[in-house]
Amino acid sequence: MRPRTIDELVGQQQLRATGSPLRRLIEGDQSMSLLLWGPPGTGKTTIAAIVSQQTSRRFVEVSAVSAGVKEVRAAIDGARAELVRTGEETVLFVDEVHRFSKAQQDALLPGVENRWVTLIAATTENPFFSVISPLLSRSLLLRLQSLTDDDVAEVIDQALVDERGLSGSTELDEDARDHLVRLAGGDARRALTYLEAAAGAAVSSGRESIDLVTAETAVDQAAVRYDRQGDQHYDVISAFIKSIRGSDPDAALHYLARMIEAGEDPRFIARRLVVHASEDIGLADPTALQAAVAAAQAVQLIGMPEARINLAQATIHLAIAPKSNAVIVAIDGALSDVRAGKIGQVPSHLRDAHYGGAKDLGHGKGYRYPHDEAFGVVEQQYLPDVLADASYYSPTSLGSEAGVKERWERVRRIVRGKA
C-alpha cells in the first residue's frame, strides 16, 4: 500500500502543496539532498521511494542500524560508477541516520558534496542534535508531522478497496475502524499492520466483515471510549491533572491507564506531568520536576510499553507531593506587569560594565558584591524604580516550601532594607 506518487501520499499537506520544495524536487527533477525529520509511520521511507520513482533514479537503501562506514562508501562508489557508466543518478536512502556515528555521517559527505547521490536521510530524532553540521547544511530539512486520525482513517479506507490491499474482500465496521485508528496513534504503518491482522482473523472465523470484537482480538487490545481529537481527549487529561492536583493517586492512575490503553501519545502525557510539576507543586517538593522530566526522558529513550512504568511513578510522585501554585502565580504576576508597560530602566549599578566606555557612563558604579558579605546577601535595589516594591513570589508553608518561605522572608528584609 505504499504510495507511488506524491499525490497518493496521505497527510503532510505542507510538503505536497504546489510550489513546495518537495514537489519542486520531484517535478523539476532537481538533484537535492533531503533530511526528513518526523515520527515513525509518517511517510519518510515513502517519500524517498516517490522521489526515486518519479524522477527515474536508482533507489539504494542503507539502514543505520546494520550498516557501517564500509557499506556507506560501497553504496556511494556504486552510485558514482553507475553515474559515469550510464548517466543514471541514484537516490541513497539512509534510514535512522541519527544512529550513525560522526565517522559514518562523514562518509556520506563526498557523495552529497559532489552530487554523486541524491541523499535522503530519515530520522525520528532532532537533527540539530543528532546530525553533523556539514551534512545538515548540505541538505534540505523537511519536517513531517504526525498523521491525524482522519489521515490514518483514509489509509485504512484505501487499503480496504485497493487491489494492493484487501481488494474489497472484507468490510470493516465503523466501531472497529475507530478502534484501529485510535490504536495506530498516527502511525500509518501500524494501522495497516493492525488491519491486516484483523482481516486475517475475520477470514479465519468465516466472517465477511471485521467487527469490534475481531479487531480487539487481533491486536490484543481492549477498546476504550476515547477520542484523541475530541471531548474525551480533553476531558480525560483534565481529570488526570485535577486528580494529581487533588492528591488522589488512585484516580490519577485510572485516567493514566485510560489514556495508555487508548493509544494516547505518551509524550503528550509526559509533557503535562512536567508542566504540572511546576504549576501545582513547585518548591513545595523540588524533586517533583526532576521526577517529571526524568519520566519524559524515559519515554523518549525507552518508549512504550515499558515507559508506562515511568509515567506511573511520576504520576504517583506528583499526586502525593505537597502542593503549591506559588511559582505560576509569581511568573504570571511578573508577566502581567511587563505587559502593562511597567518596565523601567535597569538600575545603573546593575548594568554591564565590561565593555569600553561603560564605566564612563556610570555602569556598575555602586554595585555591592554579595559574596563580600558574611551571609552572601546585601541591601541593594535590583528592580527598576517603577517596580521597586513589587512582590511576585509568595511561598506557602506547605512541604519544602516552608523552609523556602522562612529564608526568603529574612533575605527579602535585608535586600529591601527592612531588616
Short mmCIF file of C-alpha atoms in Angstrom, two decimals:
data_model
loop_
_atom_site.label_atom_id
_atom_site.label_comp_id
_atom_site.label_asym_id
_atom_site.label_seq_id
_atom_site.Cartn_x
_atom_site.Cartn_y
_atom_site.Cartn_z
CA MET A 1 0.00 0.00 0.00
CA ARG A 2 3.00 2.34 -0.18
CA PRO A 3 2.03 5.46 -2.18
CA ARG A 4 3.61 5.54 -5.62
CA THR A 5 3.25 9.27 -6.33
CA ILE A 6 3.27 12.41 -4.24
CA ASP A 7 -0.46 12.81 -4.89
CA GLU A 8 -1.15 9.41 -3.31
CA LEU A 9 0.73 10.42 -0.16
CA VAL A 10 -1.62 10.83 2.80
CA GLY A 11 -1.12 13.74 5.16
CA GLN A 12 1.86 16.13 5.06
CA GLN A 13 -0.13 18.77 3.18
CA GLN A 14 2.65 21.29 3.81
CA LEU A 15 5.05 19.09 1.80
CA ARG A 16 2.62 18.26 -1.00
CA ALA A 17 1.45 21.82 -1.65
CA THR A 18 2.03 23.37 -5.07
CA GLY A 19 5.39 25.08 -5.13
CA SER A 20 6.67 23.27 -2.04
CA PRO A 21 10.36 22.23 -2.07
CA LEU A 22 9.48 18.52 -2.24
CA ARG A 23 7.12 18.97 -5.20
CA ARG A 24 9.67 21.16 -6.99
CA LEU A 25 12.31 18.49 -6.40
CA ILE A 26 10.10 15.78 -7.87
CA GLU A 27 8.54 17.69 -10.74
CA GLY A 28 11.66 19.68 -11.59
CA ASP A 29 13.90 16.62 -11.40
CA GLN A 30 16.48 18.55 -9.40
CA SER A 31 19.40 16.96 -7.59
CA MET A 32 18.97 17.96 -3.96
CA SER A 33 19.62 16.04 -0.75
CA LEU A 34 16.82 15.84 1.81
CA LEU A 35 16.73 15.31 5.57
CA LEU A 36 13.33 14.01 6.65
CA TRP A 37 12.52 14.50 10.34
CA GLY A 38 9.34 13.10 11.84
CA PRO A 39 7.69 10.41 13.98
CA PRO A 40 7.51 6.76 12.86
CA GLY A 41 4.96 5.86 10.20
CA THR A 42 4.55 9.36 8.77
CA GLY A 43 5.96 8.63 5.31
CA LYS A 44 9.72 9.18 5.39
CA THR A 45 10.62 5.97 3.51
CA THR A 46 7.67 6.52 1.21
CA ILE A 47 8.86 10.00 0.23
CA ALA A 48 12.30 8.59 -0.60
CA ALA A 49 10.74 5.93 -2.83
CA ILE A 50 8.49 8.52 -4.53
CA VAL A 51 11.46 10.77 -5.30
CA SER A 52 13.27 7.78 -6.82
CA GLN A 53 10.31 6.56 -8.88
CA GLN A 54 9.01 9.89 -10.13
CA THR A 55 12.46 11.11 -11.14
CA SER A 56 13.57 7.76 -12.64
CA ARG A 57 16.56 7.38 -10.35
CA ARG A 58 18.04 4.20 -8.92
CA PHE A 59 16.98 3.56 -5.33
CA VAL A 60 19.53 2.22 -2.86
CA GLU A 61 18.64 1.85 0.82
CA VAL A 62 21.08 1.69 3.71
CA SER A 63 19.99 1.11 7.29
CA ALA A 64 21.93 2.91 10.00
CA VAL A 65 21.08 0.01 12.32
CA SER A 66 23.22 -2.52 10.45
CA ALA A 67 25.45 -0.62 8.01
CA GLY A 68 28.92 0.72 8.74
CA VAL A 69 31.36 3.07 7.01
CA LYS A 70 32.32 0.28 4.57
CA GLU A 71 28.74 -0.21 3.38
CA VAL A 72 28.16 3.54 3.06
CA ARG A 73 31.28 4.02 0.93
CA ALA A 74 30.40 0.99 -1.21
CA ALA A 75 26.93 2.43 -1.90
CA ILE A 76 28.40 5.81 -2.88
CA ASP A 77 31.11 4.23 -5.04
CA GLY A 78 28.47 2.15 -6.80
CA ALA A 79 26.35 5.22 -7.43
CA ARG A 80 29.35 7.10 -8.80
CA ALA A 81 30.26 4.24 -11.12
CA GLU A 82 26.68 4.00 -12.40
CA LEU A 83 26.59 7.75 -12.99
CA VAL A 84 29.79 7.61 -15.04
CA ARG A 85 28.80 4.47 -16.94
CA THR A 86 25.15 5.16 -17.78
CA GLY A 87 24.43 8.68 -16.56
CA GLU A 88 21.74 7.32 -14.24
CA GLU A 89 21.54 9.08 -10.88
CA THR A 90 20.97 7.31 -7.56
CA VAL A 91 18.78 8.07 -4.57
CA LEU A 92 20.60 6.86 -1.45
CA PHE A 93 18.13 6.43 1.38
CA VAL A 94 19.59 6.22 4.88
CA ASP A 95 17.01 5.23 7.48
CA GLU A 96 17.52 6.27 11.11
CA VAL A 97 20.54 8.38 10.23
CA HIS A 98 20.73 9.57 13.86
CA ARG A 99 22.13 6.12 14.71
CA PHE A 100 25.17 6.77 12.52
CA SER A 101 28.34 7.84 14.29
CA LYS A 102 30.15 11.03 13.25
CA ALA A 103 32.58 8.96 11.16
CA GLN A 104 29.73 7.21 9.37
CA GLN A 105 27.99 10.51 8.65
CA ASP A 106 31.29 11.96 7.44
CA ALA A 107 31.44 9.11 4.90
CA LEU A 108 28.26 10.46 3.30
CA LEU A 109 29.72 13.93 2.65
CA PRO A 110 31.72 13.23 -0.57
CA GLY A 111 28.68 11.72 -2.27
CA VAL A 112 26.49 14.65 -1.27
CA GLU A 113 29.11 17.34 -1.97
CA ASN A 114 29.90 16.01 -5.47
CA ARG A 115 26.26 15.16 -6.30
CA TRP A 116 27.14 11.53 -6.88
CA VAL A 117 23.97 10.65 -4.98
CA THR A 118 20.74 12.32 -4.01
CA LEU A 119 20.81 11.62 -0.31
CA ILE A 120 17.54 11.23 1.54
CA ALA A 121 18.18 10.66 5.24
CA ALA A 122 15.38 9.92 7.70
CA THR A 123 15.41 10.48 11.44
CA THR A 124 12.97 10.46 14.33
CA GLU A 125 15.39 12.49 16.48
CA ASN A 126 16.06 16.22 16.41
CA PRO A 127 18.64 16.52 13.57
CA PHE A 128 20.19 19.63 15.11
CA PHE A 129 21.47 17.36 17.86
CA SER A 130 21.93 14.06 16.02
CA VAL A 131 23.21 15.02 12.55
CA ILE A 132 26.62 16.61 11.91
CA SER A 133 26.57 20.26 10.81
CA PRO A 134 28.26 19.74 7.39
CA LEU A 135 25.61 17.21 6.40
CA LEU A 136 22.81 19.33 7.80
CA SER A 137 23.94 22.41 5.89
CA ARG A 138 24.08 20.48 2.60
CA SER A 139 20.56 19.06 2.93
CA LEU A 140 17.08 20.49 2.75
CA LEU A 141 15.38 19.79 6.09
CA LEU A 142 11.72 18.74 5.80
CA ARG A 143 9.67 18.34 8.98
CA LEU A 144 6.97 15.66 8.85
CA GLN A 145 4.01 15.93 11.20
CA SER A 146 2.20 13.07 12.91
CA LEU A 147 -0.74 11.85 10.88
CA THR A 148 -4.15 12.89 12.15
CA ASP A 149 -6.85 10.33 12.86
CA ASP A 150 -8.54 11.38 9.61
CA ASP A 151 -5.30 10.68 7.73
CA VAL A 152 -4.98 7.22 9.29
CA ALA A 153 -8.65 6.51 8.54
CA GLU A 154 -8.01 7.43 4.90
CA VAL A 155 -5.09 4.98 4.76
CA ILE A 156 -7.31 2.21 6.16
CA ASP A 157 -10.16 3.02 3.76
CA GLN A 158 -7.79 2.90 0.79
CA ALA A 159 -6.36 -0.44 1.91
CA LEU A 160 -9.85 -1.93 2.15
CA VAL A 161 -10.58 -1.37 -1.56
CA ASP A 162 -7.20 -1.09 -3.27
CA GLU A 163 -6.06 -4.08 -5.33
CA ARG A 164 -2.75 -3.98 -3.46
CA GLY A 165 -4.67 -4.26 -0.21
CA LEU A 166 -7.83 -6.22 0.58
CA SER A 167 -9.49 -5.53 -2.81
CA GLY A 168 -12.92 -5.15 -1.23
CA SER A 169 -12.92 -8.73 0.05
CA THR A 170 -13.54 -7.67 3.65
CA GLU A 171 -15.70 -4.96 5.16
CA LEU A 172 -14.87 -3.02 8.31
CA ASP A 173 -17.46 -1.99 10.90
CA GLU A 174 -17.37 1.65 11.95
CA ASP A 175 -16.55 0.99 15.62
CA ALA A 176 -13.80 -1.45 14.61
CA ARG A 177 -12.42 1.18 12.24
CA ASP A 178 -12.40 3.76 15.02
CA HIS A 179 -10.61 1.28 17.26
CA LEU A 180 -7.85 0.61 14.71
CA VAL A 181 -7.41 4.33 14.06
CA ARG A 182 -7.14 5.05 17.77
CA LEU A 183 -4.58 2.32 18.40
CA ALA A 184 -2.47 3.37 15.41
CA GLY A 185 -1.56 6.59 17.19
CA GLY A 186 -0.85 8.49 13.98
CA ASP A 187 1.31 5.71 12.52
CA ALA A 188 0.09 4.60 9.09
CA ARG A 189 2.33 1.53 9.05
CA ARG A 190 0.92 0.39 12.39
CA ALA A 191 -2.64 0.95 11.16
CA LEU A 192 -2.06 -1.27 8.13
CA THR A 193 -0.47 -3.96 10.30
CA TYR A 194 -3.50 -3.96 12.60
CA LEU A 195 -5.91 -4.01 9.65
CA GLU A 196 -4.12 -6.96 8.08
CA ALA A 197 -4.21 -8.87 11.36
CA ALA A 198 -7.91 -8.11 11.86
CA ALA A 199 -8.76 -9.13 8.29
CA GLY A 200 -6.89 -12.40 8.74
CA ALA A 201 -8.80 -13.07 11.96
CA ALA A 202 -12.13 -12.37 10.25
CA VAL A 203 -11.35 -14.70 7.35
CA SER A 204 -10.21 -17.44 9.72
CA SER A 205 -13.53 -17.27 11.56
CA GLY A 206 -15.55 -17.25 8.34
CA ARG A 207 -16.75 -13.64 8.66
CA GLU A 208 -17.04 -11.23 5.74
CA SER A 209 -16.64 -8.14 7.91
CA ILE A 210 -14.38 -7.08 10.73
CA ASP A 211 -16.32 -6.24 13.89
CA LEU A 212 -15.00 -4.64 17.06
CA VAL A 213 -14.51 -7.96 18.88
CA THR A 214 -12.47 -9.33 15.98
CA ALA A 215 -10.37 -6.17 15.83
CA GLU A 216 -9.78 -6.30 19.60
CA THR A 217 -8.77 -9.93 19.46
CA ALA A 218 -6.48 -9.39 16.50
CA VAL A 219 -4.43 -6.63 18.10
CA ASP A 220 -4.84 -7.89 21.68
CA GLN A 221 -6.17 -4.57 22.99
CA ALA A 222 -9.41 -3.57 24.66
CA ALA A 223 -11.42 -0.78 23.04
CA VAL A 224 -11.55 2.24 25.28
CA ARG A 225 -14.01 5.04 24.61
CA TYR A 226 -11.57 7.85 23.98
CA ASP A 227 -11.38 10.28 21.07
CA ARG A 228 -7.84 11.66 20.77
CA GLN A 229 -9.12 14.64 18.80
CA GLY A 230 -12.37 15.32 20.65
CA ASP A 231 -14.01 15.86 24.02
CA GLN A 232 -12.78 12.63 25.60
CA HIS A 233 -9.18 13.66 24.92
CA TYR A 234 -9.62 16.92 26.80
CA ASP A 235 -11.90 15.51 29.49
CA VAL A 236 -9.60 12.63 30.45
CA ILE A 237 -6.40 14.69 30.52
CA SER A 238 -8.26 17.33 32.55
CA ALA A 239 -9.42 14.70 35.03
CA PHE A 240 -5.89 13.29 35.14
CA ILE A 241 -4.32 16.63 36.09
CA LYS A 242 -7.08 17.55 38.53
CA SER A 243 -6.71 14.19 40.25
CA ILE A 244 -2.99 14.81 40.71
CA ARG A 245 -3.68 18.34 41.92
CA GLY A 246 -6.23 16.90 44.34
CA SER A 247 -3.65 14.40 45.68
CA ASP A 248 -5.55 11.26 44.63
CA PRO A 249 -3.01 8.90 43.03
CA ASP A 250 -5.61 6.14 42.52
CA ALA A 251 -7.82 8.37 40.39
CA ALA A 252 -4.79 9.74 38.54
CA LEU A 253 -3.60 6.21 37.73
CA HIS A 254 -7.07 5.32 36.43
CA TYR A 255 -7.04 8.19 33.93
CA LEU A 256 -3.43 7.42 33.03
CA ALA A 257 -4.43 3.83 32.26
CA ARG A 258 -7.33 5.01 30.09
CA MET A 259 -5.00 7.19 28.04
CA ILE A 260 -2.40 4.45 27.67
CA GLU A 261 -4.95 1.83 26.60
CA ALA A 262 -6.49 4.25 24.11
CA GLY A 263 -3.15 4.80 22.43
CA GLU A 264 -2.57 8.38 23.59
CA ASP A 265 0.86 9.74 22.69
CA PRO A 266 2.98 9.11 25.84
CA ARG A 267 4.99 12.25 25.06
CA PHE A 268 1.82 14.31 25.48
CA ILE A 269 1.21 12.74 28.90
CA ALA A 270 4.83 13.35 29.92
CA ARG A 271 4.64 16.99 28.85
CA ARG A 272 1.58 17.53 31.02
CA LEU A 273 3.37 15.99 34.01
CA VAL A 274 6.35 18.32 33.53
CA VAL A 275 4.05 21.35 33.39
CA HIS A 276 2.07 20.20 36.43
CA ALA A 277 5.24 19.66 38.49
CA SER A 278 5.96 23.40 38.41
CA GLU A 279 2.41 24.72 38.11
CA ASP A 280 0.84 22.94 41.08
CA ILE A 281 3.79 21.69 43.17
CA GLY A 282 6.78 23.93 42.56
CA LEU A 283 9.12 24.33 45.52
CA ALA A 284 6.76 22.53 47.88
CA ASP A 285 8.58 19.45 46.51
CA PRO A 286 11.56 20.45 44.31
CA THR A 287 12.07 16.81 43.31
CA ALA A 288 8.69 16.70 41.54
CA LEU A 289 10.04 18.48 38.46
CA GLN A 290 13.05 16.18 38.43
CA ALA A 291 10.76 13.15 38.51
CA ALA A 292 8.56 14.51 35.71
CA VAL A 293 11.49 15.41 33.46
CA ALA A 294 13.07 12.01 34.11
CA ALA A 295 9.80 10.32 33.08
CA ALA A 296 9.69 12.42 29.90
CA GLN A 297 13.26 11.40 29.07
CA ALA A 298 12.43 7.77 29.78
CA VAL A 299 9.55 7.95 27.30
CA GLN A 300 11.98 9.15 24.63
CA LEU A 301 14.73 6.65 25.48
CA ILE A 302 12.67 3.55 26.21
CA GLY A 303 9.29 4.01 24.57
CA MET A 304 6.09 2.11 25.24
CA PRO A 305 5.02 -0.20 26.71
CA GLU A 306 7.85 -0.12 29.28
CA ALA A 307 7.65 3.65 29.73
CA ARG A 308 4.19 3.21 31.27
CA ILE A 309 6.01 2.32 34.48
CA ASN A 310 7.99 5.56 34.43
CA LEU A 311 4.83 7.56 33.75
CA ALA A 312 3.08 5.79 36.61
CA GLN A 313 5.93 6.50 39.01
CA ALA A 314 5.94 10.19 38.14
CA THR A 315 2.15 10.33 38.41
CA ILE A 316 2.19 8.84 41.93
CA HIS A 317 5.10 11.09 42.96
CA LEU A 318 3.27 14.23 41.84
CA ALA A 319 -0.07 13.13 43.28
CA ILE A 320 1.25 12.54 46.81
CA ALA A 321 3.56 15.58 46.81
CA PRO A 322 2.62 18.71 48.82
CA LYS A 323 1.05 21.32 46.54
CA SER A 324 1.86 24.96 45.88
CA ASN A 325 0.93 27.22 42.99
CA ALA A 326 3.32 29.99 44.12
CA VAL A 327 5.57 29.55 41.06
CA ILE A 328 2.87 30.10 38.44
CA VAL A 329 1.36 32.96 40.44
CA ALA A 330 4.82 34.59 40.59
CA ILE A 331 5.65 34.38 36.88
CA ASP A 332 2.14 35.37 35.79
CA GLY A 333 2.29 38.37 38.11
CA ALA A 334 5.62 39.46 36.64
CA LEU A 335 4.34 38.95 33.09
CA SER A 336 1.21 40.97 33.86
CA ASP A 337 3.30 43.97 34.96
CA VAL A 338 5.59 43.75 31.94
CA ARG A 339 2.63 43.57 29.56
CA ALA A 340 1.10 46.57 31.34
CA GLY A 341 4.19 48.58 30.46
CA LYS A 342 5.85 48.53 33.88
CA ILE A 343 9.36 48.12 32.52
CA GLY A 344 11.64 50.88 33.74
CA GLN A 345 15.37 51.28 33.27
CA VAL A 346 17.78 48.72 34.61
CA PRO A 347 19.45 50.36 37.65
CA SER A 348 22.83 51.75 36.60
CA HIS A 349 24.76 49.78 39.23
CA LEU A 350 23.42 46.52 37.68
CA ARG A 351 24.31 47.36 34.07
CA ASP A 352 27.14 45.66 32.20
CA ALA A 353 30.44 47.42 32.90
CA HIS A 354 32.78 45.16 30.93
CA TYR A 355 32.90 46.96 27.59
CA GLY A 356 34.93 50.06 26.76
CA GLY A 357 33.34 53.30 27.91
CA ALA A 358 30.80 51.61 30.18
CA LYS A 359 32.36 52.96 33.35
CA ASP A 360 32.33 56.49 31.92
CA LEU A 361 28.57 56.09 31.65
CA GLY A 362 28.34 55.10 35.31
CA HIS A 363 27.55 51.48 34.60
CA GLY A 364 28.31 49.24 37.57
CA LYS A 365 29.12 52.15 39.87
CA GLY A 366 27.96 51.46 43.41
CA TYR A 367 27.31 47.78 42.83
CA ARG A 368 27.75 45.74 46.02
CA TYR A 369 29.17 42.25 45.53
CA PRO A 370 27.08 39.90 47.75
CA HIS A 371 29.93 37.41 48.25
CA ASP A 372 31.89 40.06 50.11
CA GLU A 373 29.33 39.94 52.91
CA ALA A 374 29.29 37.32 55.65
CA PHE A 375 25.93 35.80 54.64
CA GLY A 376 26.14 36.49 50.91
CA VAL A 377 23.23 38.97 51.00
CA VAL A 378 23.37 42.78 50.80
CA GLU A 379 20.90 45.63 50.84
CA GLN A 380 20.61 46.65 47.20
CA GLN A 381 17.96 47.64 44.66
CA TYR A 382 17.60 45.10 41.88
CA LEU A 383 14.22 46.04 40.39
CA PRO A 384 13.69 49.13 38.22
CA ASP A 385 12.40 52.19 40.13
CA VAL A 386 8.87 51.73 38.82
CA LEU A 387 8.73 48.27 40.42
CA ALA A 388 10.92 48.87 43.47
CA ASP A 389 8.32 47.48 45.89
CA ALA A 390 6.96 44.71 43.67
CA SER A 391 6.43 41.28 45.25
CA TYR A 392 5.71 38.33 42.97
CA TYR A 393 6.87 35.21 44.76
CA SER A 394 4.88 34.42 47.92
CA PRO A 395 5.93 30.96 49.12
CA THR A 396 3.46 28.86 51.04
CA SER A 397 4.06 26.96 54.28
CA LEU A 398 3.49 23.60 52.58
CA GLY A 399 6.14 20.92 52.25
CA SER A 400 9.69 22.01 51.48
CA GLU A 401 8.44 25.48 50.59
CA ALA A 402 8.00 26.21 54.30
CA GLY A 403 11.79 26.36 54.62
CA VAL A 404 12.00 28.48 51.47
CA LYS A 405 9.39 30.84 52.92
CA GLU A 406 11.32 31.35 56.13
CA ARG A 407 14.61 32.05 54.32
CA TRP A 408 13.03 34.27 51.64
CA GLU A 409 11.32 36.45 54.21
CA ARG A 410 14.65 37.02 56.02
CA VAL A 411 16.56 37.64 52.78
CA ARG A 412 13.89 39.95 51.41
CA ARG A 413 14.01 42.16 54.51
CA ILE A 414 17.78 42.52 54.12
CA VAL A 415 17.73 43.15 50.35
CA ARG A 416 14.90 45.69 50.58
CA GLY A 417 16.48 47.43 53.60
CA LYS A 418 13.71 46.48 56.01
CA ALA A 419 15.71 44.24 58.33
#
